[in-house]
mmCIF file of C-alpha atoms in Angstrom:
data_model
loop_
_atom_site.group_PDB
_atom_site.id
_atom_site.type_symbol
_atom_site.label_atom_id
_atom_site.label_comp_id
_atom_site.label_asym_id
_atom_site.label_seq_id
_atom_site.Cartn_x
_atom_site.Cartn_y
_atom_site.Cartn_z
ATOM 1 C CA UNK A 22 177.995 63.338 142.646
ATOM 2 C CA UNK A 23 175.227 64.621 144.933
ATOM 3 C CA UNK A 24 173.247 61.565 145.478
ATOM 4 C CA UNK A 25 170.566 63.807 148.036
ATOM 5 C CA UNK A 26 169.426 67.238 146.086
ATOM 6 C CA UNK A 27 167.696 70.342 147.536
ATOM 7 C CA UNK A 28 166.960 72.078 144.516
ATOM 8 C CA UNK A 29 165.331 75.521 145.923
ATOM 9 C CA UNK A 30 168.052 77.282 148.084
ATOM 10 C CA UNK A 31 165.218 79.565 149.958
ATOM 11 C CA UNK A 32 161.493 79.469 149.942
ATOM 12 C CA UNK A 33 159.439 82.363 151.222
ATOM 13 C CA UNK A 34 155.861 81.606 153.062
ATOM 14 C CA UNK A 35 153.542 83.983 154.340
ATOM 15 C CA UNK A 36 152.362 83.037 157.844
ATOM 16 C CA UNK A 37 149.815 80.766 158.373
ATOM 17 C CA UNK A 38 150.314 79.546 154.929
ATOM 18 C CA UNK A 39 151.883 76.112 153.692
ATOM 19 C CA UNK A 40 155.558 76.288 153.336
ATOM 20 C CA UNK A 41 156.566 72.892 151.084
ATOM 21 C CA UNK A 42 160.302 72.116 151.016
ATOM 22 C CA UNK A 43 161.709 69.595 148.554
ATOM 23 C CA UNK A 44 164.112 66.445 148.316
ATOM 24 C CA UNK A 45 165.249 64.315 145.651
ATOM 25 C CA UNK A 46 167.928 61.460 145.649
ATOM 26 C CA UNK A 47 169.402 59.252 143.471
ATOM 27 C CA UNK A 48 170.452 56.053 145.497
ATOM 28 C CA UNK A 49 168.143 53.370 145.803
ATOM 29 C CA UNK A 50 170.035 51.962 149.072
ATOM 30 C CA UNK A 51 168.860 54.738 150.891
ATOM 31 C CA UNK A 52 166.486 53.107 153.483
ATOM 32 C CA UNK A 53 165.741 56.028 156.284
ATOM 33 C CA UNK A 54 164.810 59.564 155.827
ATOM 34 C CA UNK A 55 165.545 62.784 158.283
ATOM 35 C CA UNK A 56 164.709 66.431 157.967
ATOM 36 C CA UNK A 57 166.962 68.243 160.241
ATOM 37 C CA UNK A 58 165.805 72.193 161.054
ATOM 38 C CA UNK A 59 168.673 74.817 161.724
ATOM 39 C CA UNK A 60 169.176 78.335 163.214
ATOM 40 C CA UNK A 61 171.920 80.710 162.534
ATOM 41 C CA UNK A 62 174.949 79.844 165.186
ATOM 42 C CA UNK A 63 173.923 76.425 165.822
ATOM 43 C CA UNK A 64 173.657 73.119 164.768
ATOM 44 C CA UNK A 65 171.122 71.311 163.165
ATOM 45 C CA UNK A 66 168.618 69.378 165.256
ATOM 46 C CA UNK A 67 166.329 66.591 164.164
ATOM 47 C CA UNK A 68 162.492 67.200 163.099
ATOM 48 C CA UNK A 69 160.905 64.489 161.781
ATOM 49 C CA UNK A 70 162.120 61.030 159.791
ATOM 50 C CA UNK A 71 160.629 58.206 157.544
ATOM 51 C CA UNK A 72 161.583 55.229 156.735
ATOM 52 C CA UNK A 73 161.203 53.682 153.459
ATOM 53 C CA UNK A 74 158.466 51.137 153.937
ATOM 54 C CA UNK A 75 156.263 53.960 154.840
ATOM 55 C CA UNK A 76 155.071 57.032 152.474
ATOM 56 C CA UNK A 77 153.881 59.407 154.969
ATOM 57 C CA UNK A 78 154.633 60.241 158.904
ATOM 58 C CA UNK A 79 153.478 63.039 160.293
ATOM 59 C CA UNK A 80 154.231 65.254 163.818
ATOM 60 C CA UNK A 81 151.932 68.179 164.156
ATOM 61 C CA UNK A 82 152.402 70.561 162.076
ATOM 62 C CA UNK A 83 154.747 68.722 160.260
ATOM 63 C CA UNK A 84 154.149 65.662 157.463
ATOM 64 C CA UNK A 85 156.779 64.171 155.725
ATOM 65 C CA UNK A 86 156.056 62.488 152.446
ATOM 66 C CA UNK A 87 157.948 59.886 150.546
ATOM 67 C CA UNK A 88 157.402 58.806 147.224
ATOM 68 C CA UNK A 89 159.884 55.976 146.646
ATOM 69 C CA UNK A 90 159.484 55.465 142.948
ATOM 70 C CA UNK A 91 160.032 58.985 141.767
ATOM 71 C CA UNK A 92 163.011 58.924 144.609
ATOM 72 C CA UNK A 93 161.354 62.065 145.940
ATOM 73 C CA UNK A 94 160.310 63.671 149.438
ATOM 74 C CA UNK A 95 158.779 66.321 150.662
ATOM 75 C CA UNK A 96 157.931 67.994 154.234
ATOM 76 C CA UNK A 97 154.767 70.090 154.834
ATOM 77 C CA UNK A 98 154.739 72.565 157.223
ATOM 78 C CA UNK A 99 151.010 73.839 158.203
ATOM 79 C CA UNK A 100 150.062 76.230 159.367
ATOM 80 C CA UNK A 101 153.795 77.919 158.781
ATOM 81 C CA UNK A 102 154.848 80.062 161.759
ATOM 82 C CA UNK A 103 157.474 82.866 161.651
ATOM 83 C CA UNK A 104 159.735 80.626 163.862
ATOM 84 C CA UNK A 105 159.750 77.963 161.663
ATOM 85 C CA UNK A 106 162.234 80.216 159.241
ATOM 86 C CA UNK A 107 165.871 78.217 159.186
ATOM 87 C CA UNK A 108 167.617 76.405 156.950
ATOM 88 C CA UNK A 109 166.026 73.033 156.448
ATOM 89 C CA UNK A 110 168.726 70.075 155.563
ATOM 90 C CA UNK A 111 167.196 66.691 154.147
ATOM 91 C CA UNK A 112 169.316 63.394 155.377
ATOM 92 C CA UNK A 113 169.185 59.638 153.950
ATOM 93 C CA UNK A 114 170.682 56.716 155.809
ATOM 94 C CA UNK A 115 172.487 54.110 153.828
ATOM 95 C CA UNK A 116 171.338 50.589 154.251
ATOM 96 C CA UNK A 117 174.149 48.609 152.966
ATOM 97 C CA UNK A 118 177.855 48.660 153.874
ATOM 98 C CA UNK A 119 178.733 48.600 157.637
ATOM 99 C CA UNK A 120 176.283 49.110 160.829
ATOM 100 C CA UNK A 121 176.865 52.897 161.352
ATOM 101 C CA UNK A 122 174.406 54.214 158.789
ATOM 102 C CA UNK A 123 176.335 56.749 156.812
ATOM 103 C CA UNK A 124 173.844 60.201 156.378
ATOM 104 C CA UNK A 125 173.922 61.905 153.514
ATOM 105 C CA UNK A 126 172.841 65.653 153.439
ATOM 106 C CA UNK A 127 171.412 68.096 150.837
ATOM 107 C CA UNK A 128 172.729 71.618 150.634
ATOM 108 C CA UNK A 129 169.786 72.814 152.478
ATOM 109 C CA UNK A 130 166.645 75.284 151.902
ATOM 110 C CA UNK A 131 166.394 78.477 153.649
ATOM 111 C CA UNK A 132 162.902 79.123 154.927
ATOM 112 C CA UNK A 133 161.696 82.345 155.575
ATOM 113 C CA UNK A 134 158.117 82.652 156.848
ATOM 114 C CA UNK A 135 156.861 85.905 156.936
ATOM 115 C CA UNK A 136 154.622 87.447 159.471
ATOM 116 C CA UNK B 14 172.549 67.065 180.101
ATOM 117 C CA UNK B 15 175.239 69.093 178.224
ATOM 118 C CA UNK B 16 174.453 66.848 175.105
ATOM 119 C CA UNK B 17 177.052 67.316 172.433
ATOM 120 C CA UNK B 18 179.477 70.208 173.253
ATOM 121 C CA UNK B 19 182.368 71.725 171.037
ATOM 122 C CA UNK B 20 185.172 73.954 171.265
ATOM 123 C CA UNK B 21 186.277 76.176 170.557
ATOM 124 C CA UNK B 22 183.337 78.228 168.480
ATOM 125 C CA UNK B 23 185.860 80.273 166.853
ATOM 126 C CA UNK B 24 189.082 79.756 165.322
ATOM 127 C CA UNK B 25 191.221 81.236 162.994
ATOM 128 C CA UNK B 26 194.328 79.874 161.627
ATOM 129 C CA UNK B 27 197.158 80.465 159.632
ATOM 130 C CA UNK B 28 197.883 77.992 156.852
ATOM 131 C CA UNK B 29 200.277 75.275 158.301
ATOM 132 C CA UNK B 30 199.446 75.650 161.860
ATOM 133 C CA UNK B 31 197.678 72.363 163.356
ATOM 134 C CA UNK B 32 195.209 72.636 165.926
ATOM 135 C CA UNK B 33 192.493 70.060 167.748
ATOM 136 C CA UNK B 34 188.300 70.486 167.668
ATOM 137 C CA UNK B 35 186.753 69.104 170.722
ATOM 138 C CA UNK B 36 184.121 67.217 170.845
ATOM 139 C CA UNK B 37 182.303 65.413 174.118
ATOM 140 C CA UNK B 38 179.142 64.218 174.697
ATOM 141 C CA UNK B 39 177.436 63.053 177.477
ATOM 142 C CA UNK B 40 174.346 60.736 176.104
ATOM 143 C CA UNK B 41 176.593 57.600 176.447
ATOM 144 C CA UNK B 42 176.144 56.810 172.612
ATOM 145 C CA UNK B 43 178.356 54.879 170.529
ATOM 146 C CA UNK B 44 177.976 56.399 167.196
ATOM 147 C CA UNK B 45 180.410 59.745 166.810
ATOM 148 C CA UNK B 46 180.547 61.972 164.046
ATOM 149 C CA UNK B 47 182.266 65.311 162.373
ATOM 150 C CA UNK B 48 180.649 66.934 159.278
ATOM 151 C CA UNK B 49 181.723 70.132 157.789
ATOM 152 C CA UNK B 50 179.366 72.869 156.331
ATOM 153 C CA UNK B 51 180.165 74.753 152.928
ATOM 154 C CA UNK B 52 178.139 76.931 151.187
ATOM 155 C CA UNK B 53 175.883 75.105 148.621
ATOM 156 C CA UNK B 54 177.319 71.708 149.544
ATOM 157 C CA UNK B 55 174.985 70.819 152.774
ATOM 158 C CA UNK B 56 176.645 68.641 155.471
ATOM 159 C CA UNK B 57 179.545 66.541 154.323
ATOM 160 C CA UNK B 58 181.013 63.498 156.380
ATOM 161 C CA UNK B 59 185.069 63.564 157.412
ATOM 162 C CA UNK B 60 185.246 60.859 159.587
ATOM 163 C CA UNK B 61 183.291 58.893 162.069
ATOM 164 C CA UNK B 62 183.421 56.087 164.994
ATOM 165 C CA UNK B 63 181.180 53.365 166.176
ATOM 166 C CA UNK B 64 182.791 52.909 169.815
ATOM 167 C CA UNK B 65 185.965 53.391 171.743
ATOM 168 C CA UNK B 66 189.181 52.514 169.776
ATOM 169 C CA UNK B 67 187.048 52.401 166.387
ATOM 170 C CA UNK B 68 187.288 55.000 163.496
ATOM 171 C CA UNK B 69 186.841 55.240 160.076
ATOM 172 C CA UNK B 70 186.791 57.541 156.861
ATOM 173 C CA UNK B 71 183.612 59.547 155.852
ATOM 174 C CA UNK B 72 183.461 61.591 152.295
ATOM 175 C CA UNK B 73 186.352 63.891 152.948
ATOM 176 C CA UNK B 74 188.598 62.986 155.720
ATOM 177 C CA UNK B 75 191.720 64.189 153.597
ATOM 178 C CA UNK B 76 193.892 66.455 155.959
ATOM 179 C CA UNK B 77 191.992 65.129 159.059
ATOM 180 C CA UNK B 78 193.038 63.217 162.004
ATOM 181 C CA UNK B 79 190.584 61.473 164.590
ATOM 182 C CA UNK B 80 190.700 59.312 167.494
ATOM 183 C CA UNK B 81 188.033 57.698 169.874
ATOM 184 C CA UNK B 82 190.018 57.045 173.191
ATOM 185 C CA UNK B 83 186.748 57.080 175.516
ATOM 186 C CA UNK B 84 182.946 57.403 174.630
ATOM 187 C CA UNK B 85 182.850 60.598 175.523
ATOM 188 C CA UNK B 86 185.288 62.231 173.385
ATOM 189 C CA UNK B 87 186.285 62.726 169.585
ATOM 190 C CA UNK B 88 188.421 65.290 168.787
ATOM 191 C CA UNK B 89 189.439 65.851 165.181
ATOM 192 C CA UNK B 90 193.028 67.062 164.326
ATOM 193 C CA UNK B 91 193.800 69.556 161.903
ATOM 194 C CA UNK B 92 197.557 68.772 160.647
ATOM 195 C CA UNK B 93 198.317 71.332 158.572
ATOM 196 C CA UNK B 94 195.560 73.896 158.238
ATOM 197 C CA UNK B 95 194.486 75.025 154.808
ATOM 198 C CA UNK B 96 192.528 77.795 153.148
ATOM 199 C CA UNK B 97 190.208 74.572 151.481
ATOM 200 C CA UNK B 98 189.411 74.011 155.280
ATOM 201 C CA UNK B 99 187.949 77.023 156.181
ATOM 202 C CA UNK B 100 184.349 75.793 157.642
ATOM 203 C CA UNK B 101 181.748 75.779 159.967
ATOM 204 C CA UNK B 102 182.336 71.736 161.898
ATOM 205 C CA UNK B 103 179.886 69.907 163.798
ATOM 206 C CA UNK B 104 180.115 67.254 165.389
ATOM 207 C CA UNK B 105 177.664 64.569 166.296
ATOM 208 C CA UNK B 106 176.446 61.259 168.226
ATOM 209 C CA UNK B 107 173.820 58.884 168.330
ATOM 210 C CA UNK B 108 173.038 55.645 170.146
ATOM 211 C CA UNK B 109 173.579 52.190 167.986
ATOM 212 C CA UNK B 110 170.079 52.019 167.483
ATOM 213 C CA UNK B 111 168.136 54.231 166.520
ATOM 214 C CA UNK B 112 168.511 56.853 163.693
ATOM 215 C CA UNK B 113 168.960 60.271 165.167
ATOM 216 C CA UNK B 114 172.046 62.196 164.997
ATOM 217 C CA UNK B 115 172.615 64.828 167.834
ATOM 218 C CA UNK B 116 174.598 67.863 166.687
ATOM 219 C CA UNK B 117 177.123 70.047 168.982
ATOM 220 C CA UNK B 118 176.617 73.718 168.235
ATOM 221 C CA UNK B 119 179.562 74.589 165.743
ATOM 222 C CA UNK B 120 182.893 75.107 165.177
ATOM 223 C CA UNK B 121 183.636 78.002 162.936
ATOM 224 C CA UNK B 122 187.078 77.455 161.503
ATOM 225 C CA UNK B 123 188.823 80.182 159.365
ATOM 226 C CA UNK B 124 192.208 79.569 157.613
ATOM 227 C CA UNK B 125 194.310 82.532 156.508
#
């Protein structure tokens, strides 16, 4: 049961362009969002977040949007740079059960951005 | 600042052998972690610990040992390696509060 979905395994953007990468989830008790960014050989590191009382946060070229009644985000990349291409993995934090937060991960998009 | 640091970054195994990932960071946070990495599956949770002493069961901590002796370290304990566990493992911390996970750079695991 994959409760946090990343529907389009790779996404090809010409430089300069928009690149728009996709998450849906199911679980209602998520409270917190992440985008985590990685390169080959190396683990992911964090990018942006938003939490669920907000429906936008944005970090230069980066916006994440959260649309809490379709149980859908998204995060905007503009302009898109040819460093930008990774694999991008969406996160949600689980509000209820114990303090630790559990994350829960989609399967990831691979971004290329083209020069 | 090392941050999170694992080793080794590459094993390979025969089934039935045991082995140990290490994991230490150097942040001071409470919050430890290891995922694994499949193909088409994302990150998945196999266990985790919110201090010294304390550990607990993520998604799929079958065949998985941890402990949390210090803050520093959390190693995770293969008992009897199996093809299924063939991988790439991260590990990572965060403080109590707050919401970002720090990852180490990879473990890649292969079972034979």
């Amino acid at each position: 049961d994959q409760q946090v979905k990343q529907n389009s395994p790779s996404l090809s953007v010409q430089e300069g362009r928009i690149s728009i990468l996709n998450c849906d989830y199911t679980n209602s008790m998520f409270d917190y969002f992440l985008w985590y960014k990685k390169y080959p050989a190396e683990g992911p590191t964090f990018l942006i977040s938003i939490s669920s009382i907000k429906d936008k946060n944005e970090d230069g070229r980066f916006t994440v949007f959260l649309n809490k009644s379709a149980k859908h985000l998204s995060l905007h990349i503009v302009p898109s740079q040819p460093g930008d291409s990774a694999v991008y993995f969406c996160a949600a934090r689980y509000a209820g059960g114990t303090s630790y937060g559990k994350l829960t991960f989609g399967q990831g998009t691979i971004l290329t951005v083209h020069p | 600042n090392a941050g999170v640091t694992q080793t080794p970054k590459f094993q390979v195994l025969k089934t039935g052998q045991s082995m140990t990932l290490q994991c230490a960071q150097d942040m001071n946070h409470e919050y430890m972690s290891w995922y694994r990495q499949d193909p088409g599956m994302g990150l998945r949770l196999i266990h985790y610990s919110v201090g010294a002493g304390i550990t607990d069961q993520g998604e799929v901590p079958n065949g998985y040992n941890v402990s949390r002796s210090t803050t520093e370290d959390f190693p995770l304990r293969l008992l009897s390696a199996a093809p299924s566990q063939t991988s790439v493992y991260f590990c990572a911390s965060r403080a109590s509060v707050g919401n970002t996970q720090y990852f180490g750079p990879g473990t890649r695991l292969t079972v034979l």
